[in-house]
Coordinates of C-alpha atoms in Angstrom, one line a residue:
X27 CA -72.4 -22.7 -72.3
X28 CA -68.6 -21.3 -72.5
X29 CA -66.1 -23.4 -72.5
X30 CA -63.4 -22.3 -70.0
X31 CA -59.9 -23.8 -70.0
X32 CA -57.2 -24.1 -67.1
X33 CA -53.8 -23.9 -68.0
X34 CA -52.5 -23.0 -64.9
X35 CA -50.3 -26.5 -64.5
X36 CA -47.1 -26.9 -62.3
X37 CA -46.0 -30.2 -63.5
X38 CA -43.1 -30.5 -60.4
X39 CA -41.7 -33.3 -63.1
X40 CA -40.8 -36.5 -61.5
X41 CA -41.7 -35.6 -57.9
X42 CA -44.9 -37.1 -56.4
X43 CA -47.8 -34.4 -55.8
X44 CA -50.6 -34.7 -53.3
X45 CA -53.5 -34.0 -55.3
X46 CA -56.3 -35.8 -53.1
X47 CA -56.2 -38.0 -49.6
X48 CA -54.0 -41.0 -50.6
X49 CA -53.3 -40.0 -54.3
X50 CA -49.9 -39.1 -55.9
X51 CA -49.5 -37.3 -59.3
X52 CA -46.3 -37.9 -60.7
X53 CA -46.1 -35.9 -64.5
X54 CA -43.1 -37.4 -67.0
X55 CA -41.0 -35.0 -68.5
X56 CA -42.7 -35.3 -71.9
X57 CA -44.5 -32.3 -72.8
X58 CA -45.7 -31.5 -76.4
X59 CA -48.8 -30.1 -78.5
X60 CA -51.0 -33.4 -77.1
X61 CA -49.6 -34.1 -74.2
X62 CA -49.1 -30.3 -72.5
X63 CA -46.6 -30.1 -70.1
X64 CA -46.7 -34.2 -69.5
X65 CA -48.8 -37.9 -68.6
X66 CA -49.8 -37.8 -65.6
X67 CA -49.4 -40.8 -63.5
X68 CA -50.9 -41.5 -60.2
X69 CA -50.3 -43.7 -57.4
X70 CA -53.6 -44.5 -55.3
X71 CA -53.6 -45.8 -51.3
X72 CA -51.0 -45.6 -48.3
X73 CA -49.8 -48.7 -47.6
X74 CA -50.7 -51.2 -50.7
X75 CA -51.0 -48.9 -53.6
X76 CA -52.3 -49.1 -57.4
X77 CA -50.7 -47.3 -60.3
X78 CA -53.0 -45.6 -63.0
X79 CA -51.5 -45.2 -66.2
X80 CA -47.9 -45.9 -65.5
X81 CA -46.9 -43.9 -68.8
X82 CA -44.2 -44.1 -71.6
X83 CA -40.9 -46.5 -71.6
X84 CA -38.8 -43.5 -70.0
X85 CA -36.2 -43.9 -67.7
X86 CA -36.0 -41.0 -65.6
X87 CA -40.0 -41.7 -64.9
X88 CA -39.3 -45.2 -64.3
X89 CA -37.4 -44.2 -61.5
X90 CA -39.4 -41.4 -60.2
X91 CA -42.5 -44.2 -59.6
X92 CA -40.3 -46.4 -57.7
X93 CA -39.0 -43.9 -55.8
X94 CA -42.9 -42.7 -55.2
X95 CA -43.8 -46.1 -54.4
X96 CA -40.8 -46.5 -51.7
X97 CA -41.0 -50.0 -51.3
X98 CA -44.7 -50.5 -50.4
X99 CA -46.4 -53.6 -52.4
X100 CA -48.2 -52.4 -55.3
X101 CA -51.1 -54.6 -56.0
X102 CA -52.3 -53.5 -59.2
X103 CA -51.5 -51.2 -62.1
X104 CA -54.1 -49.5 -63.8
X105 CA -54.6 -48.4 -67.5
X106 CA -56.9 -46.1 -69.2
X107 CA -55.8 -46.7 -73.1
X108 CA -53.5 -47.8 -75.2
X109 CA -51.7 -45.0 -76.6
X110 CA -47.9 -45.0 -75.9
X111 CA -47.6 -42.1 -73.1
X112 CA -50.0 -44.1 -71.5
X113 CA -49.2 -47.7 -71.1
X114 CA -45.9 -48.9 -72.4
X115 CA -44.6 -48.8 -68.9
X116 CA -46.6 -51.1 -67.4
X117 CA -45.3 -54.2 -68.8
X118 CA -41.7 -52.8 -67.2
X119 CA -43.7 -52.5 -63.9
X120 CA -45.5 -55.1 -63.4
X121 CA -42.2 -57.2 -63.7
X122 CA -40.3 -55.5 -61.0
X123 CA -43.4 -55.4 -58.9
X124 CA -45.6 -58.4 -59.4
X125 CA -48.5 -56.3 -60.1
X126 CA -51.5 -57.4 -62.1
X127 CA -52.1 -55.1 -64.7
X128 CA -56.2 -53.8 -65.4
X129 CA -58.0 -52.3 -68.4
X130 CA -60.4 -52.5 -70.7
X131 CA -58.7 -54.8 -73.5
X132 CA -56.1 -54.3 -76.1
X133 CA -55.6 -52.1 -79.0
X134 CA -58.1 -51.7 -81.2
X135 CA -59.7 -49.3 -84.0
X136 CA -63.5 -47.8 -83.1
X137 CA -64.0 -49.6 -86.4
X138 CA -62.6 -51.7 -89.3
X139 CA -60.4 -49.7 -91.7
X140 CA -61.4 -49.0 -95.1
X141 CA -60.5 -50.4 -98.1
X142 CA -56.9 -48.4 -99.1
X143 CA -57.2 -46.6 -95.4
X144 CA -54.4 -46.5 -93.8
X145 CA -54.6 -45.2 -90.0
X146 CA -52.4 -42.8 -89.6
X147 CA -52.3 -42.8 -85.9
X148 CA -50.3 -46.2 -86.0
X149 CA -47.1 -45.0 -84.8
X150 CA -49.8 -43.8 -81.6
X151 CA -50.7 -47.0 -80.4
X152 CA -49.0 -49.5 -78.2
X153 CA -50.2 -52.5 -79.7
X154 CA -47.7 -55.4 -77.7
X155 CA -50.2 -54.1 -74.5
X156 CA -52.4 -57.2 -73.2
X157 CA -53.9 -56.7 -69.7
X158 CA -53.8 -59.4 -67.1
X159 CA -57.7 -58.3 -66.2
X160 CA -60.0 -57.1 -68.8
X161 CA -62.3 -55.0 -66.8
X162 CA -66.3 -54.7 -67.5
X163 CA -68.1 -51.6 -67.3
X164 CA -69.0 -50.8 -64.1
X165 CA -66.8 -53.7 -62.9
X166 CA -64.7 -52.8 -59.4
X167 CA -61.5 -54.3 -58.3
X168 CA -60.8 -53.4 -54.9
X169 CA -57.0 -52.7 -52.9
X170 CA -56.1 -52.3 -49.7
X171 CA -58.2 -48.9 -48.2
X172 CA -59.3 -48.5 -52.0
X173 CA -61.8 -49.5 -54.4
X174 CA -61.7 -48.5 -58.7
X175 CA -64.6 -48.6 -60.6
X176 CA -64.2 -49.2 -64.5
X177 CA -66.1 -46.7 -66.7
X178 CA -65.8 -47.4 -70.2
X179 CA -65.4 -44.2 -72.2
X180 CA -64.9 -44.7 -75.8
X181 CA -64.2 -41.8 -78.2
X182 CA -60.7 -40.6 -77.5
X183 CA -59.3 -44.3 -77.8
X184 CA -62.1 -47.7 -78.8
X185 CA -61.1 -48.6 -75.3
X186 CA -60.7 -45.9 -73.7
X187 CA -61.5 -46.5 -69.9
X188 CA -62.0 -43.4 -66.8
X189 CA -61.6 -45.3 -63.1
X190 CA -63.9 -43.9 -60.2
X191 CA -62.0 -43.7 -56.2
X192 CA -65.2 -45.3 -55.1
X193 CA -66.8 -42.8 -52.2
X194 CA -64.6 -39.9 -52.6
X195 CA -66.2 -38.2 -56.1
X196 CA -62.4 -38.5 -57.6
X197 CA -62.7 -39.9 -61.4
X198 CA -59.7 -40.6 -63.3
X199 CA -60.5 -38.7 -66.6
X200 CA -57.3 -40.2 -68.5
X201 CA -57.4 -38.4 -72.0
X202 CA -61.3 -38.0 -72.1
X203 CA -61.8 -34.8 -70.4
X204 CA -58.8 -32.8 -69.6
X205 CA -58.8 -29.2 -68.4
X206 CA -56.5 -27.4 -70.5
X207 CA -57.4 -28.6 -74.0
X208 CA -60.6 -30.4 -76.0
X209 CA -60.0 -34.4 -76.6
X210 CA -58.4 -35.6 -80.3
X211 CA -61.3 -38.0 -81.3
X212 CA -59.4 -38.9 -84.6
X213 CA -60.8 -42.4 -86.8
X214 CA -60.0 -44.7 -87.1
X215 CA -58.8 -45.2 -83.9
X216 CA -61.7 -42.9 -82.0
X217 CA -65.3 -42.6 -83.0
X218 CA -67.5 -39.0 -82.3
X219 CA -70.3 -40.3 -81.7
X220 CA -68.7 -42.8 -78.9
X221 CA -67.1 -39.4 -77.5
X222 CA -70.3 -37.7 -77.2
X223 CA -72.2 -41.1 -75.6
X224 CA -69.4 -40.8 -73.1
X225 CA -70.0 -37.7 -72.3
X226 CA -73.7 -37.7 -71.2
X227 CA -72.8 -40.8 -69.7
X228 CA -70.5 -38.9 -67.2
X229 CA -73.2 -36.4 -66.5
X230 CA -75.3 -38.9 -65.0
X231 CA -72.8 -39.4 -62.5
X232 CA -71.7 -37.4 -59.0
X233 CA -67.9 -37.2 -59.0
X234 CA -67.0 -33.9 -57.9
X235 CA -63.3 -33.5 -59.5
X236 CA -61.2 -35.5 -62.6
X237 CA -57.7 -35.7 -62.5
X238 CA -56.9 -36.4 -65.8
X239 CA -53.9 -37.5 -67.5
X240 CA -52.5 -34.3 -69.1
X241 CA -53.0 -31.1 -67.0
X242 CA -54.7 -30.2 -63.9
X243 CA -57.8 -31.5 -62.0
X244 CA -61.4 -30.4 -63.6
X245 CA -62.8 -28.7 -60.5
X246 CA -66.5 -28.6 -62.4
X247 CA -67.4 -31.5 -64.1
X248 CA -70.2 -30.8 -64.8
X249 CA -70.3 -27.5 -65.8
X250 CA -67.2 -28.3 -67.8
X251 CA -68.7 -31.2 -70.1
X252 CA -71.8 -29.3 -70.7
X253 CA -69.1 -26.9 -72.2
X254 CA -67.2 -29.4 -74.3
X255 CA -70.7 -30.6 -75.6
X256 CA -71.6 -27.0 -76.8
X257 CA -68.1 -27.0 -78.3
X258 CA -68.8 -29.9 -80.2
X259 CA -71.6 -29.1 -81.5
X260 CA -70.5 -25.8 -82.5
X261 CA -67.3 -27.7 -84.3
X262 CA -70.5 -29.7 -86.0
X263 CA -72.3 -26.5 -86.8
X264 CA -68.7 -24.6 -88.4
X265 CA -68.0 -28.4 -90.7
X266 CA -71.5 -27.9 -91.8
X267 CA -71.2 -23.8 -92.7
X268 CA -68.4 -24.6 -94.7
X269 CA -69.9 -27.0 -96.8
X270 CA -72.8 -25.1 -97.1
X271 CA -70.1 -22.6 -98.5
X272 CA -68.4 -24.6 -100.8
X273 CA -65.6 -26.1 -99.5
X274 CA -66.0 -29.9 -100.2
X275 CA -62.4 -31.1 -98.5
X276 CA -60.8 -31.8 -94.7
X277 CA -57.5 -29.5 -95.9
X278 CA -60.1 -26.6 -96.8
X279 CA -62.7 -26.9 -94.4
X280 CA -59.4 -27.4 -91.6
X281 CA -58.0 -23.7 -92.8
X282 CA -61.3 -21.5 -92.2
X283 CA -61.9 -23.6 -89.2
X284 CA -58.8 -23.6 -87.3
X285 CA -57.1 -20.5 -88.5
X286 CA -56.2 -19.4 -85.6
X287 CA -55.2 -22.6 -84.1
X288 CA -51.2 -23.6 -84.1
X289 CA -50.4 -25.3 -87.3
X290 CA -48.8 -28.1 -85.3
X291 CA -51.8 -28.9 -84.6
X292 CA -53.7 -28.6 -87.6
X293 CA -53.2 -32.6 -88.7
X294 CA -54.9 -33.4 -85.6
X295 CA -57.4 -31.0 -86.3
X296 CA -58.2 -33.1 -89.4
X297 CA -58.5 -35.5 -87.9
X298 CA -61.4 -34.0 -85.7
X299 CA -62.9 -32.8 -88.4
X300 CA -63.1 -36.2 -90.5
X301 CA -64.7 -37.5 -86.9
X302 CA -67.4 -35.0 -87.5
X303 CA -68.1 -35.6 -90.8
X304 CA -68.2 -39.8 -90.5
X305 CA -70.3 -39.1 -87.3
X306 CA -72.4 -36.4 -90.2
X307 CA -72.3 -39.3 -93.0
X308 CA -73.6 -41.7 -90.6
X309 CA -76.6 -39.7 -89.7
X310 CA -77.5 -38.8 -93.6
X311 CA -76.6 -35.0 -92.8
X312 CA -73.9 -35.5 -95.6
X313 CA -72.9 -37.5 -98.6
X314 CA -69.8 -38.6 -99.9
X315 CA -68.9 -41.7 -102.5
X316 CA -67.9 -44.4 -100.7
X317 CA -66.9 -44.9 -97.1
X318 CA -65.8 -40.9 -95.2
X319 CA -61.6 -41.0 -96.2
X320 CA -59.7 -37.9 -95.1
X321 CA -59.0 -37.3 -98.7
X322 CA -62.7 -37.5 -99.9
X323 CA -65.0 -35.1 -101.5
X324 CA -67.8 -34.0 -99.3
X325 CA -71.5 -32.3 -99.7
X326 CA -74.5 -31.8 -97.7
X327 CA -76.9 -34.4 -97.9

């Protein structure tokens, strides 16, 4: 099944953007290679609101979500991971608005590094983030005209979380589906084979359109993860060819893969493929000495 992207995005930086009945996008002003042309923010109700990913420590944002919020009690603020265009704001919010601040849990890796590993998504992550609620699966904390429902979606982050507008069929993708690019799974802070749990386990459910937090809404869902499941699977099929033609490192294996892919990108592309081949090492598809490392030696098993 193609995969189809969407780059047709009009941030409208720090205004708020009606995007569904009673949700607010507001975008910071922080575009780049991962994060497009921003992190979306959104503000959810009319009258008592909630705040889903409140974003980085920026100013100019900072001010464009109060202005959004225009005086109205916010009750809650709502995060879907820990990576630091995502959260650091929160703690910054809840203070000037006595908010009580949800998500999955802390910072964490998908596993336990290796011995001599060092994660080199570090700088990433926004480890002084501890929410107030630690939010179950499937859990639902409820507002004033609105109602979130937790849905834990590891791959992109360990605790990566996507929250559900109970009886609308609007899911909060956060940096697990996105329309305009595929998701960085990287280890050791993400984990492919959580990514590609997460995505069947989305297929089981009805929403009918993700507004994520880089980009514009997923109008498909559907259709669109089938897509990114192909994809991945494809990227499995192209780590595997390139064994099978001799190239036994990440760096080689990264340059036939992604040739045509912008070179900014290609440490992140890496890192994708050292997801592949942990997920391939698990599985007994291929061998290396020792635990995966990005610098290893790899061969079909």
């Amino acid at each position: 099944m193609a995969l189809v992207f969407d780059n047709s995005f009009a941030p409208d930086h720090g205004n708020a953007v009606d995007v569904a009945p009673n949700v607010q996008r507001i975008t910071v002003n922080n575009p780049g290679p991962f994060t497009f042309h921003g992190t979306n923010s959104y503000l959810v109700g009319r009258d008592t609101l909630a705040i889903i990913d409140p974003g980085p420590e920026d100013e100019a944002h900072y001010a464009a979500l109060l202005r959004a919020v225009a005086g109205r009690p916010v009750s809650h603020i709502f995060v879907s991971h820990t990576h630091r265009d995502h959260s650091p704001l929160a703690a910054r919010l809840k203070e000037a608005l006595g908010a009580t601040v949800v998500a999955e849990g802390a910072h964490r890796s998908a596993r336990p590094l290796h011995l001599g590993e060092i994660n080199a998504l570090d700088a990433s992550a926004d480890t002084d983030f501890r929410p107030d609620i630690a939010i179950a699966d499937g859990a639902v904390i409820e507002g004033d005209g609105w109602a979130l429902r937790a849905i834990h979606t590891p791959g992109h982050t360990a605790n990566h979380a996507a929250f559900a507008l109970e009886g609308t069929g609007v899911l909060f993708s956060a940096d697990h589906i996105m329309a305009w690019a595929t998701t960085i799974v990287a280890p050791p802070d993400g984990a492919m084979a959580d990514y590609m749990t997460s995505l069947e386990k989305l297929l089981e459910r009805d929403d009918h359109i993700y507004l994520p937090g880089h980009g514009g809404p997923v109008k498909n869902p559907k259709t669109f993860i089938r897509g990114l499941r192909t994809h991945r699977r494809m990227r499995e099929r192209a780590v595997l060819e390139r064994i099978h033609k001799g190239d036994r490192t990440i760096p080689d294996m990264v340059k036939a893969i992604y040739r045509d892919t912008d070179p900014r990108l290609h440490g992140a592309a890496g890192l994708s493929v050292f997801a592949h081949l942990e997920d391939l090492v698990a599985r007994g598809v291929v061998t290396t000495d020792g635990a995966p490392a990005l610098d290893g030696i790899f061969m079909l098993g």
